[in-house]
Amino acid sequence: MAVTRLLLLLLLSAAAQAAVLPQDRVDLMYHGYQGGGVSIDGPALMLRKKVGQSVSLSAYYYVDTVSGASIDVQATASAYTESRHEKRLGVDYLAGNSILSLNYAQSDEDDYNAKSMSFAIAHDTFGGMTTLSLEAGLGDDSVGRNGDASFSADVKRNNYKLGWTQVLSSRWIAALNMQVDLDQGFLNNPYRSVRFRDASQPLGYGYQSEVYPNTRNAVAVSLVNKVYLPYRAALSLNLRHYQDSWDIRAFDAELDYVHPLSASWTLDAKLRWYQQGQAEFYRDLFDFANQQNFMARDKELSEFNNLTLGVGASYLLPSWAFWPDAKPELNLQWDHIRFNYHNFRNVTITDAEPGLEPLYRLDANVIRAFFSLYF
């Protein structure tokens, strides 16, 4: 909800403003996901503090605990539990009408370690009415496999972002963003398998390991519109198109509505639609083993769509007598997501003919609870 509050403040101001550093703040968050037999939850902590007039430092710590078994795991393995720890450090430097940012991130799991660095610059021009931004990032990942000490693989990631944000009026801000991702290395999941017809097996099919290309290049373009309505509410419409070298093409549209009820309470509602086509080497059931050079059965590479309905509330707490400049705030967000897969079938239904099992569908719930302190 901090973002929605910032949006209202930006749109209320008709006067152009120069670049400014982010506000000092502390965020404590709990996040939870339930869906498809998988539970993911954990805490997160973020701190941002200015040092003088030109520098802002930030630190972020995030924990995921994953348990259960997705439909992929249920077919070939047993349930599991694992944790992921993510740490980030960042520094922003204000130089005139520009902000330069440097960020480092590290994520650690039992079988996956990722490190990344990024550099970004955002520049205000035309009296603060236009903001141009550029970001470049480099990632280095190490992939392992639990129970197999001999397995080790690497992934190199490069990403580039361009952005153009324009104040069109005192009530309307628009942004055009483009992102390019270039990945190279071991890009599939070392535990996931594909299935192929095999009359000698009791179920009529067998399994073998997935095989992916070792490169993936992707481009995404998004258009963001934020409009302040006459009765102090705000409306956002975001459109995004994605395509990559694996022949996946995706489109999503999100509509977000923010409505202040009082000086303390703000409500938020959103509707998001996402759809994508399948990767060129994806199939739910192959005709025989080693049918292609590249073979995948990851449901996230299949043809599917999802619909997200979300609601949230933000409450600005009364000021503290011992710290009158601090502004504490509580936020709660709940999203319900329905996934419909068009060519990924539920193999836990074993009494159906191979390839004719019911199409898979899942419902997921995501909860995020924040305590934010601005100072």
PDB file of N, CA, C and O in Angstrom, residues 155-228:
ATOM      1  N   VAL A 155      24.753 -21.092 -14.448  1.00  0.00           N
ATOM      2  CA  VAL A 155      23.889 -20.260 -15.288  1.00  0.00           C
ATOM      3  C   VAL A 155      24.415 -18.837 -15.235  1.00  0.00           C
ATOM      4  O   VAL A 155      24.668 -18.298 -14.148  1.00  0.00           O
ATOM      5  N   LYS A 156      24.591 -18.238 -16.393  1.00  0.00           N
ATOM      6  CA  LYS A 156      24.976 -16.833 -16.490  1.00  0.00           C
ATOM      7  C   LYS A 156      23.765 -16.046 -16.981  1.00  0.00           C
ATOM      8  O   LYS A 156      23.119 -16.438 -17.962  1.00  0.00           O
ATOM      9  N   ARG A 157      23.496 -14.941 -16.298  1.00  0.00           N
ATOM     10  CA  ARG A 157      22.321 -14.138 -16.640  1.00  0.00           C
ATOM     11  C   ARG A 157      22.729 -12.683 -16.865  1.00  0.00           C
ATOM     12  O   ARG A 157      23.490 -12.112 -16.075  1.00  0.00           O
ATOM     13  N   ASN A 158      22.203 -12.101 -17.924  1.00  0.00           N
ATOM     14  CA  ASN A 158      22.376 -10.668 -18.195  1.00  0.00           C
ATOM     15  C   ASN A 158      21.002 -10.073 -18.472  1.00  0.00           C
ATOM     16  O   ASN A 158      20.200 -10.681 -19.198  1.00  0.00           O
ATOM     17  N   ASN A 159      20.730  -8.915 -17.888  1.00  0.00           N
ATOM     18  CA  ASN A 159      19.452  -8.262 -18.164  1.00  0.00           C
ATOM     19  C   ASN A 159      19.669  -6.763 -18.304  1.00  0.00           C
ATOM     20  O   ASN A 159      20.549  -6.170 -17.660  1.00  0.00           O
ATOM     21  N   TYR A 160      18.843  -6.163 -19.161  1.00  0.00           N
ATOM     22  CA  TYR A 160      18.929  -4.739 -19.462  1.00  0.00           C
ATOM     23  C   TYR A 160      17.513  -4.169 -19.463  1.00  0.00           C
ATOM     24  O   TYR A 160      16.585  -4.790 -19.999  1.00  0.00           O
ATOM     25  N   LYS A 161      17.364  -2.986 -18.869  1.00  0.00           N
ATOM     26  CA  LYS A 161      16.050  -2.358 -18.773  1.00  0.00           C
ATOM     27  C   LYS A 161      16.129  -0.905 -19.236  1.00  0.00           C
ATOM     28  O   LYS A 161      17.071  -0.191 -18.906  1.00  0.00           O
ATOM     29  N   LEU A 162      15.124  -0.511 -19.979  1.00  0.00           N
ATOM     30  CA  LEU A 162      14.977   0.876 -20.413  1.00  0.00           C
ATOM     31  C   LEU A 162      13.601   1.367 -19.972  1.00  0.00           C
ATOM     32  O   LEU A 162      12.615   0.624 -20.076  1.00  0.00           O
ATOM     33  N   GLY A 163      13.525   2.595 -19.500  1.00  0.00           N
ATOM     34  CA  GLY A 163      12.244   3.117 -19.061  1.00  0.00           C
ATOM     35  C   GLY A 163      12.058   4.583 -19.415  1.00  0.00           C
ATOM     36  O   GLY A 163      13.018   5.359 -19.444  1.00  0.00           O
ATOM     37  N   TRP A 164      10.828   4.932 -19.709  1.00  0.00           N
ATOM     38  CA  TRP A 164      10.457   6.320 -20.008  1.00  0.00           C
ATOM     39  C   TRP A 164       9.149   6.603 -19.283  1.00  0.00           C
ATOM     40  O   TRP A 164       8.115   6.012 -19.578  1.00  0.00           O
ATOM     41  N   THR A 165       9.206   7.500 -18.294  1.00  0.00           N
ATOM     42  CA  THR A 165       8.027   7.884 -17.520  1.00  0.00           C
ATOM     43  C   THR A 165       7.689   9.334 -17.833  1.00  0.00           C
ATOM     44  O   THR A 165       8.566  10.205 -17.815  1.00  0.00           O
ATOM     45  N   GLN A 166       6.412   9.596 -18.113  1.00  0.00           N
ATOM     46  CA  GLN A 166       5.989  10.926 -18.557  1.00  0.00           C
ATOM     47  C   GLN A 166       4.798  11.407 -17.734  1.00  0.00           C
ATOM     48  O   GLN A 166       3.793  10.695 -17.608  1.00  0.00           O
ATOM     49  N   VAL A 167       4.918  12.609 -17.175  1.00  0.00           N
ATOM     50  CA  VAL A 167       3.776  13.261 -16.538  1.00  0.00           C
ATOM     51  C   VAL A 167       2.981  13.931 -17.641  1.00  0.00           C
ATOM     52  O   VAL A 167       3.423  14.913 -18.239  1.00  0.00           O
ATOM     53  N   LEU A 168       1.820  13.396 -17.933  1.00  0.00           N
ATOM     54  CA  LEU A 168       0.992  13.915 -19.021  1.00  0.00           C
ATOM     55  C   LEU A 168       0.078  15.035 -18.571  1.00  0.00           C
ATOM     56  O   LEU A 168      -0.313  15.888 -19.380  1.00  0.00           O
ATOM     57  N   SER A 169      -0.294  15.021 -17.305  1.00  0.00           N
ATOM     58  CA  SER A 169      -1.106  16.096 -16.745  1.00  0.00           C
ATOM     59  C   SER A 169      -1.010  15.991 -15.231  1.00  0.00           C
ATOM     60  O   SER A 169      -0.316  15.113 -14.703  1.00  0.00           O
ATOM     61  N   SER A 170      -1.717  16.861 -14.528  1.00  0.00           N
ATOM     62  CA  SER A 170      -1.711  16.793 -13.068  1.00  0.00           C
ATOM     63  C   SER A 170      -2.418  15.548 -12.553  1.00  0.00           C
ATOM     64  O   SER A 170      -2.323  15.222 -11.374  1.00  0.00           O
ATOM     65  N   ARG A 171      -3.112  14.815 -13.433  1.00  0.00           N
ATOM     66  CA  ARG A 171      -3.855  13.639 -13.021  1.00  0.00           C
ATOM     67  C   ARG A 171      -3.403  12.350 -13.722  1.00  0.00           C
ATOM     68  O   ARG A 171      -3.965  11.300 -13.484  1.00  0.00           O
ATOM     69  N   TRP A 172      -2.405  12.424 -14.584  1.00  0.00           N
ATOM     70  CA  TRP A 172      -2.096  11.270 -15.421  1.00  0.00           C
ATOM     71  C   TRP A 172      -0.590  11.120 -15.588  1.00  0.00           C
ATOM     72  O   TRP A 172       0.100  12.036 -16.026  1.00  0.00           O
ATOM     73  N   ILE A 173      -0.080   9.945 -15.204  1.00  0.00           N
ATOM     74  CA  ILE A 173       1.318   9.576 -15.410  1.00  0.00           C
ATOM     75  C   ILE A 173       1.339   8.293 -16.234  1.00  0.00           C
ATOM     76  O   ILE A 173       0.583   7.355 -15.965  1.00  0.00           O
ATOM     77  N   ALA A 174       2.210   8.230 -17.242  1.00  0.00           N
ATOM     78  CA  ALA A 174       2.346   7.035 -18.076  1.00  0.00           C
ATOM     79  C   ALA A 174       3.820   6.641 -18.142  1.00  0.00           C
ATOM     80  O   ALA A 174       4.716   7.483 -18.028  1.00  0.00           O
ATOM     81  N   ALA A 175       4.065   5.348 -18.339  1.00  0.00           N
ATOM     82  CA  ALA A 175       5.434   4.848 -18.435  1.00  0.00           C
ATOM     83  C   ALA A 175       5.494   3.745 -19.484  1.00  0.00           C
ATOM     84  O   ALA A 175       4.587   2.911 -19.593  1.00  0.00           O
ATOM     85  N   LEU A 176       6.576   3.761 -20.248  1.00  0.00           N
ATOM     86  CA  LEU A 176       6.865   2.718 -21.233  1.00  0.00           C
ATOM     87  C   LEU A 176       8.187   2.070 -20.836  1.00  0.00           C
ATOM     88  O   LEU A 176       9.206   2.754 -20.731  1.00  0.00           O
ATOM     89  N   ASN A 177       8.172   0.755 -20.622  1.00  0.00           N
ATOM     90  CA  ASN A 177       9.355   0.045 -20.140  1.00  0.00           C
ATOM     91  C   ASN A 177       9.669  -1.138 -21.053  1.00  0.00           C
ATOM     92  O   ASN A 177       8.760  -1.799 -21.566  1.00  0.00           O
ATOM     93  N   MET A 178      10.949  -1.418 -21.218  1.00  0.00           N
ATOM     94  CA  MET A 178      11.392  -2.580 -21.977  1.00  0.00           C
ATOM     95  C   MET A 178      12.483  -3.296 -21.199  1.00  0.00           C
ATOM     96  O   MET A 178      13.348  -2.659 -20.597  1.00  0.00           O
ATOM     97  N   GLN A 179      12.417  -4.619 -21.188  1.00  0.00           N
ATOM     98  CA  GLN A 179      13.432  -5.426 -20.516  1.00  0.00           C
ATOM     99  C   GLN A 179      13.913  -6.526 -21.439  1.00  0.00           C
ATOM    100  O   GLN A 179      13.104  -7.189 -22.111  1.00  0.00           O
ATOM    101  N   VAL A 180      15.227  -6.745 -21.481  1.00  0.00           N
ATOM    102  CA  VAL A 180      15.847  -7.807 -22.267  1.00  0.00           C
ATOM    103  C   VAL A 180      16.612  -8.712 -21.314  1.00  0.00           C
ATOM    104  O   VAL A 180      17.439  -8.242 -20.525  1.00  0.00           O
ATOM    105  N   ASP A 181      16.334 -10.021 -21.357  1.00  0.00           N
ATOM    106  CA  ASP A 181      17.013 -11.017 -20.530  1.00  0.00           C
ATOM    107  C   ASP A 181      17.773 -11.982 -21.431  1.00  0.00           C
ATOM    108  O   ASP A 181      17.196 -12.532 -22.385  1.00  0.00           O
ATOM    109  N   LEU A 182      19.042 -12.217 -21.105  1.00  0.00           N
ATOM    110  CA  LEU A 182      19.891 -13.138 -21.841  1.00  0.00           C
ATOM    111  C   LEU A 182      20.455 -14.155 -20.856  1.00  0.00           C
ATOM    112  O   LEU A 182      21.288 -13.807 -20.005  1.00  0.00           O
ATOM    113  N   ASP A 183      20.002 -15.400 -20.945  1.00  0.00           N
ATOM    114  CA  ASP A 183      20.424 -16.452 -20.015  1.00  0.00           C
ATOM    115  C   ASP A 183      21.183 -17.537 -20.764  1.00  0.00           C
ATOM    116  O   ASP A 183      20.822 -17.906 -21.892  1.00  0.00           O
ATOM    117  N   GLN A 184      22.207 -18.080 -20.121  1.00  0.00           N
ATOM    118  CA  GLN A 184      22.998 -19.137 -20.738  1.00  0.00           C
ATOM    119  C   GLN A 184      23.474 -20.100 -19.663  1.00  0.00           C
ATOM    120  O   GLN A 184      23.961 -19.683 -18.614  1.00  0.00           O
ATOM    121  N   GLY A 185      23.333 -21.412 -19.935  1.00  0.00           N
ATOM    122  CA  GLY A 185      23.779 -22.429 -18.997  1.00  0.00           C
ATOM    123  C   GLY A 185      22.730 -23.496 -18.806  1.00  0.00           C
ATOM    124  O   GLY A 185      21.944 -23.801 -19.710  1.00  0.00           O
ATOM    125  N   PHE A 186      22.705 -24.077 -17.610  1.00  0.00           N
ATOM    126  CA  PHE A 186      21.747 -25.138 -17.293  1.00  0.00           C
ATOM    127  C   PHE A 186      20.434 -24.491 -16.864  1.00  0.00           C
ATOM    128  O   PHE A 186      20.306 -24.005 -15.738  1.00  0.00           O
ATOM    129  N   LEU A 187      19.440 -24.473 -17.733  1.00  0.00           N
ATOM    130  CA  LEU A 187      18.228 -23.679 -17.530  1.00  0.00           C
ATOM    131  C   LEU A 187      17.011 -24.486 -17.112  1.00  0.00           C
ATOM    132  O   LEU A 187      15.934 -23.922 -16.924  1.00  0.00           O
ATOM    133  N   ASN A 188      17.149 -25.804 -16.990  1.00  0.00           N
ATOM    134  CA  ASN A 188      15.995 -26.591 -16.568  1.00  0.00           C
ATOM    135  C   ASN A 188      16.166 -27.064 -15.133  1.00  0.00           C
ATOM    136  O   ASN A 188      17.202 -26.861 -14.496  1.00  0.00           O
ATOM    137  N   ASN A 189      15.127 -27.695 -14.615  1.00  0.00           N
ATOM    138  CA  ASN A 189      15.114 -28.210 -13.256  1.00  0.00           C
ATOM    139  C   ASN A 189      15.726 -29.615 -13.256  1.00  0.00           C
ATOM    140  O   ASN A 189      15.255 -30.489 -13.977  1.00  0.00           O
ATOM    141  N   PRO A 190      16.775 -29.858 -12.451  1.00  0.00           N
ATOM    142  CA  PRO A 190      17.438 -31.168 -12.493  1.00  0.00           C
ATOM    143  C   PRO A 190      16.585 -32.314 -11.954  1.00  0.00           C
ATOM    144  O   PRO A 190      16.960 -33.479 -12.108  1.00  0.00           O
ATOM    145  N   TYR A 191      15.450 -32.004 -11.330  1.00  0.00           N
ATOM    146  CA  TYR A 191      14.589 -33.046 -10.779  1.00  0.00           C
ATOM    147  C   TYR A 191      13.403 -33.387 -11.686  1.00  0.00           C
ATOM    148  O   TYR A 191      12.770 -34.427 -11.516  1.00  0.00           O
ATOM    149  N   ARG A 192      13.081 -32.518 -12.627  1.00  0.00           N
ATOM    150  CA  ARG A 192      11.851 -32.684 -13.395  1.00  0.00           C
ATOM    151  C   ARG A 192      12.055 -33.645 -14.561  1.00  0.00           C
ATOM    152  O   ARG A 192      13.125 -33.699 -15.161  1.00  0.00           O
ATOM    153  N   SER A 193      10.994 -34.372 -14.910  1.00  0.00           N
ATOM    154  CA  SER A 193      11.051 -35.367 -15.981  1.00  0.00           C
ATOM    155  C   SER A 193       9.956 -35.108 -17.005  1.00  0.00           C
ATOM    156  O   SER A 193       8.962 -34.434 -16.724  1.00  0.00           O
ATOM    157  N   VAL A 194      10.133 -35.662 -18.194  1.00  0.00           N
ATOM    158  CA  VAL A 194       9.082 -35.707 -19.208  1.00  0.00           C
ATOM    159  C   VAL A 194       8.561 -37.142 -19.269  1.00  0.00           C
ATOM    160  O   VAL A 194       9.238 -38.087 -18.851  1.00  0.00           O
ATOM    161  N   ARG A 195       7.361 -37.305 -19.789  1.00  0.00           N
ATOM    162  CA  ARG A 195       6.836 -38.658 -19.939  1.00  0.00           C
ATOM    163  C   ARG A 195       6.667 -38.987 -21.413  1.00  0.00           C
ATOM    164  O   ARG A 195       6.438 -38.099 -22.239  1.00  0.00           O
ATOM    165  N   PHE A 196       6.779 -40.261 -21.724  1.00  0.00           N
ATOM    166  CA  PHE A 196       6.662 -40.733 -23.110  1.00  0.00           C
ATOM    167  C   PHE A 196       5.907 -42.057 -23.112  1.00  0.00           C
ATOM    168  O   PHE A 196       5.896 -42.799 -22.124  1.00  0.00           O
ATOM    169  N   ARG A 197       5.252 -42.324 -24.213  1.00  0.00           N
ATOM    170  CA  ARG A 197       4.469 -43.561 -24.324  1.00  0.00           C
ATOM    171  C   ARG A 197       5.392 -44.776 -24.248  1.00  0.00           C
ATOM    172  O   ARG A 197       6.427 -44.836 -24.910  1.00  0.00           O
ATOM    173  N   ASP A 198       4.984 -45.744 -23.435  1.00  0.00           N
ATOM    174  CA  ASP A 198       5.751 -46.983 -23.286  1.00  0.00           C
ATOM    175  C   ASP A 198       4.785 -48.080 -22.859  1.00  0.00           C
ATOM    176  O   ASP A 198       4.368 -48.140 -21.700  1.00  0.00           O
ATOM    177  N   ALA A 199       4.408 -48.919 -23.803  1.00  0.00           N
ATOM    178  CA  ALA A 199       3.407 -49.957 -23.534  1.00  0.00           C
ATOM    179  C   ALA A 199       3.883 -50.976 -22.515  1.00  0.00           C
ATOM    180  O   ALA A 199       3.065 -51.702 -21.930  1.00  0.00           O
ATOM    181  N   SER A 200       5.205 -51.030 -22.278  1.00  0.00           N
ATOM    182  CA  SER A 200       5.721 -52.010 -21.327  1.00  0.00           C
ATOM    183  C   SER A 200       5.534 -51.569 -19.876  1.00  0.00           C
ATOM    184  O   SER A 200       5.709 -52.374 -18.958  1.00  0.00           O
ATOM    185  N   GLN A 201       5.187 -50.292 -19.663  1.00  0.00           N
ATOM    186  CA  GLN A 201       4.991 -49.782 -18.317  1.00  0.00           C
ATOM    187  C   GLN A 201       3.538 -49.951 -17.874  1.00  0.00           C
ATOM    188  O   GLN A 201       2.616 -49.886 -18.699  1.00  0.00           O
ATOM    189  N   PRO A 202       3.303 -50.172 -16.576  1.00  0.00           N
ATOM    190  CA  PRO A 202       1.922 -50.387 -16.096  1.00  0.00           C
ATOM    191  C   PRO A 202       0.968 -49.251 -16.440  1.00  0.00           C
ATOM    192  O   PRO A 202      -0.208 -49.487 -16.735  1.00  0.00           O
ATOM    193  N   LEU A 203       1.453 -47.999 -16.418  1.00  0.00           N
ATOM    194  CA  LEU A 203       0.588 -46.864 -16.705  1.00  0.00           C
ATOM    195  C   LEU A 203       0.509 -46.542 -18.189  1.00  0.00           C
ATOM    196  O   LEU A 203      -0.259 -45.676 -18.602  1.00  0.00           O
ATOM    197  N   GLY A 204       1.324 -47.217 -18.998  1.00  0.00           N
ATOM    198  CA  GLY A 204       1.329 -46.950 -20.433  1.00  0.00           C
ATOM    199  C   GLY A 204       2.309 -45.870 -20.838  1.00  0.00           C
ATOM    200  O   GLY A 204       2.358 -45.493 -22.009  1.00  0.00           O
ATOM    201  N   TYR A 205       3.097 -45.360 -19.894  1.00  0.00           N
ATOM    202  CA  TYR A 205       4.112 -44.372 -20.214  1.00  0.00           C
ATOM    203  C   TYR A 205       5.248 -44.474 -19.199  1.00  0.00           C
ATOM    204  O   TYR A 205       5.087 -44.941 -18.074  1.00  0.00           O
ATOM    205  N   GLY A 206       6.443 -43.997 -19.638  1.00  0.00           N
ATOM    206  CA  GLY A 206       7.606 -43.953 -18.773  1.00  0.00           C
ATOM    207  C   GLY A 206       8.107 -42.528 -18.642  1.00  0.00           C
ATOM    208  O   GLY A 206       7.528 -41.586 -19.202  1.00  0.00           O
ATOM    209  N   TYR A 207       9.207 -42.358 -17.914  1.00  0.00           N
ATOM    210  CA  TYR A 207       9.763 -41.030 -17.665  1.00  0.00           C
ATOM    211  C   TYR A 207      11.246 -40.979 -18.011  1.00  0.00           C
ATOM    212  O   TYR A 207      11.961 -41.979 -17.881  1.00  0.00           O
ATOM    213  N   GLN A 208      11.697 -39.806 -18.446  1.00  0.00           N
ATOM    214  CA  GLN A 208      13.111 -39.512 -18.608  1.00  0.00           C
ATOM    215  C   GLN A 208      13.348 -38.050 -18.251  1.00  0.00           C
ATOM    216  O   GLN A 208      12.410 -37.254 -18.189  1.00  0.00           O
ATOM    217  N   SER A 209      14.600 -37.697 -18.000  1.00  0.00           N
ATOM    218  CA  SER A 209      14.924 -36.330 -17.579  1.00  0.00           C
ATOM    219  C   SER A 209      14.635 -35.326 -18.686  1.00  0.00           C
ATOM    220  O   SER A 209      14.769 -35.622 -19.877  1.00  0.00           O
ATOM    221  N   GLU A 210      14.224 -34.131 -18.279  1.00  0.00           N
ATOM    222  CA  GLU A 210      14.045 -33.041 -19.234  1.00  0.00           C
ATOM    223  C   GLU A 210      15.385 -32.634 -19.836  1.00  0.00           C
ATOM    224  O   GLU A 210      16.438 -32.762 -19.194  1.00  0.00           O
ATOM    225  N   VAL A 211      15.341 -32.090 -21.054  1.00  0.00           N
ATOM    226  CA  VAL A 211      16.522 -31.538 -21.705  1.00  0.00           C
ATOM    227  C   VAL A 211      16.111 -30.211 -22.334  1.00  0.00           C
ATOM    228  O   VAL A 211      15.211 -30.167 -23.178  1.00  0.00           O
ATOM    229  N   TYR A 212      16.776 -29.121 -21.912  1.00  0.00           N
ATOM    230  CA  TYR A 212      16.462 -27.787 -22.418  1.00  0.00           C
ATOM    231  C   TYR A 212      17.622 -27.252 -23.258  1.00  0.00           C
ATOM    232  O   TYR A 212      18.763 -27.686 -23.105  1.00  0.00           O
ATOM    233  N   PRO A 213      17.349 -26.259 -24.115  1.00  0.00           N
ATOM    234  CA  PRO A 213      18.452 -25.507 -24.730  1.00  0.00           C
ATOM    235  C   PRO A 213      19.275 -24.818 -23.634  1.00  0.00           C
ATOM    236  O   PRO A 213      18.768 -24.554 -22.546  1.00  0.00           O
ATOM    237  N   ASN A 214      20.526 -24.506 -23.939  1.00  0.00           N
ATOM    238  CA  ASN A 214      21.358 -23.838 -22.929  1.00  0.00           C
ATOM    239  C   ASN A 214      21.387 -22.327 -23.081  1.00  0.00           C
ATOM    240  O   ASN A 214      22.193 -21.649 -22.440  1.00  0.00           O
ATOM    241  N   THR A 215      20.516 -21.778 -23.921  1.00  0.00           N
ATOM    242  CA  THR A 215      20.368 -20.325 -24.017  1.00  0.00           C
ATOM    243  C   THR A 215      18.883 -19.975 -24.053  1.00  0.00           C
ATOM    244  O   THR A 215      18.061 -20.750 -24.548  1.00  0.00           O
ATOM    245  N   ARG A 216      18.574 -18.806 -23.521  1.00  0.00           N
ATOM    246  CA  ARG A 216      17.200 -18.286 -23.574  1.00  0.00           C
ATOM    247  C   ARG A 216      17.275 -16.765 -23.597  1.00  0.00           C
ATOM    248  O   ARG A 216      17.819 -16.146 -22.678  1.00  0.00           O
ATOM    249  N   ASN A 217      16.746 -16.178 -24.638  1.00  0.00           N
ATOM    250  CA  ASN A 217      16.724 -14.733 -24.802  1.00  0.00           C
ATOM    251  C   ASN A 217      15.272 -14.262 -24.792  1.00  0.00           C
ATOM    252  O   ASN A 217      14.429 -14.827 -25.487  1.00  0.00           O
ATOM    253  N   ALA A 218      14.984 -13.247 -24.009  1.00  0.00           N
ATOM    254  CA  ALA A 218      13.605 -12.798 -23.844  1.00  0.00           C
ATOM    255  C   ALA A 218      13.527 -11.279 -23.900  1.00  0.00           C
ATOM    256  O   ALA A 218      14.447 -10.573 -23.484  1.00  0.00           O
ATOM    257  N   VAL A 219      12.379 -10.786 -24.409  1.00  0.00           N
ATOM    258  CA  VAL A 219      12.097  -9.351 -24.469  1.00  0.00           C
ATOM    259  C   VAL A 219      10.690  -9.124 -23.926  1.00  0.00           C
ATOM    260  O   VAL A 219       9.747  -9.832 -24.299  1.00  0.00           O
ATOM    261  N   ALA A 220      10.552  -8.152 -23.051  1.00  0.00           N
ATOM    262  CA  ALA A 220       9.245  -7.787 -22.516  1.00  0.00           C
ATOM    263  C   ALA A 220       9.062  -6.280 -22.631  1.00  0.00           C
ATOM    264  O   ALA A 220       9.984  -5.515 -22.338  1.00  0.00           O
ATOM    265  N   VAL A 221       7.872  -5.869 -23.058  1.00  0.00           N
ATOM    266  CA  VAL A 221       7.532  -4.450 -23.186  1.00  0.00           C
ATOM    267  C   VAL A 221       6.251  -4.200 -22.396  1.00  0.00           C
ATOM    268  O   VAL A 221       5.279  -4.961 -22.528  1.00  0.00           O
ATOM    269  N   SER A 222       6.255  -3.157 -21.580  1.00  0.00           N
ATOM    270  CA  SER A 222       5.071  -2.869 -20.767  1.00  0.00           C
ATOM    271  C   SER A 222       4.695  -1.402 -20.873  1.00  0.00           C
ATOM    272  O   SER A 222       5.551  -0.526 -21.060  1.00  0.00           O
ATOM    273  N   LEU A 223       3.406  -1.142 -20.762  1.00  0.00           N
ATOM    274  CA  LEU A 223       2.852   0.206 -20.755  1.00  0.00           C
ATOM    275  C   LEU A 223       2.053   0.378 -19.474  1.00  0.00           C
ATOM    276  O   LEU A 223       1.149  -0.416 -19.190  1.00  0.00           O
ATOM    277  N   VAL A 224       2.398   1.403 -18.705  1.00  0.00           N
ATOM    278  CA  VAL A 224       1.760   1.654 -17.415  1.00  0.00           C
ATOM    279  C   VAL A 224       1.059   3.001 -17.466  1.00  0.00           C
ATOM    280  O   VAL A 224       1.653   4.002 -17.893  1.00  0.00           O
ATOM    281  N   ASN A 225      -0.189   3.039 -17.034  1.00  0.00           N
ATOM    282  CA  ASN A 225      -0.950   4.286 -16.940  1.00  0.00           C
ATOM    283  C   ASN A 225      -1.525   4.408 -15.534  1.00  0.00           C
ATOM    284  O   ASN A 225      -2.177   3.477 -15.039  1.00  0.00           O
ATOM    285  N   LYS A 226      -1.288   5.549 -14.899  1.00  0.00           N
ATOM    286  CA  LYS A 226      -1.809   5.816 -13.564  1.00  0.00           C
ATOM    287  C   LYS A 226      -2.580   7.136 -13.611  1.00  0.00           C
ATOM    288  O   LYS A 226      -2.023   8.157 -13.999  1.00  0.00           O
ATOM    289  N   VAL A 227      -3.826   7.090 -13.204  1.00  0.00           N
ATOM    290  CA  VAL A 227      -4.715   8.250 -13.307  1.00  0.00           C
ATOM    291  C   VAL A 227      -5.320   8.544 -11.934  1.00  0.00           C
ATOM    292  O   VAL A 227      -5.824   7.642 -11.259  1.00  0.00           O
ATOM    293  N   TYR A 228      -5.255   9.822 -11.544  1.00  0.00           N
ATOM    294  CA  TYR A 228      -5.879  10.267 -10.307  1.00  0.00           C
ATOM    295  C   TYR A 228      -7.294  10.732 -10.616  1.00  0.00           C
ATOM    296  O   TYR A 228      -7.515  11.576 -11.483  1.00  0.00           O
TER     297      TYR A 228
END
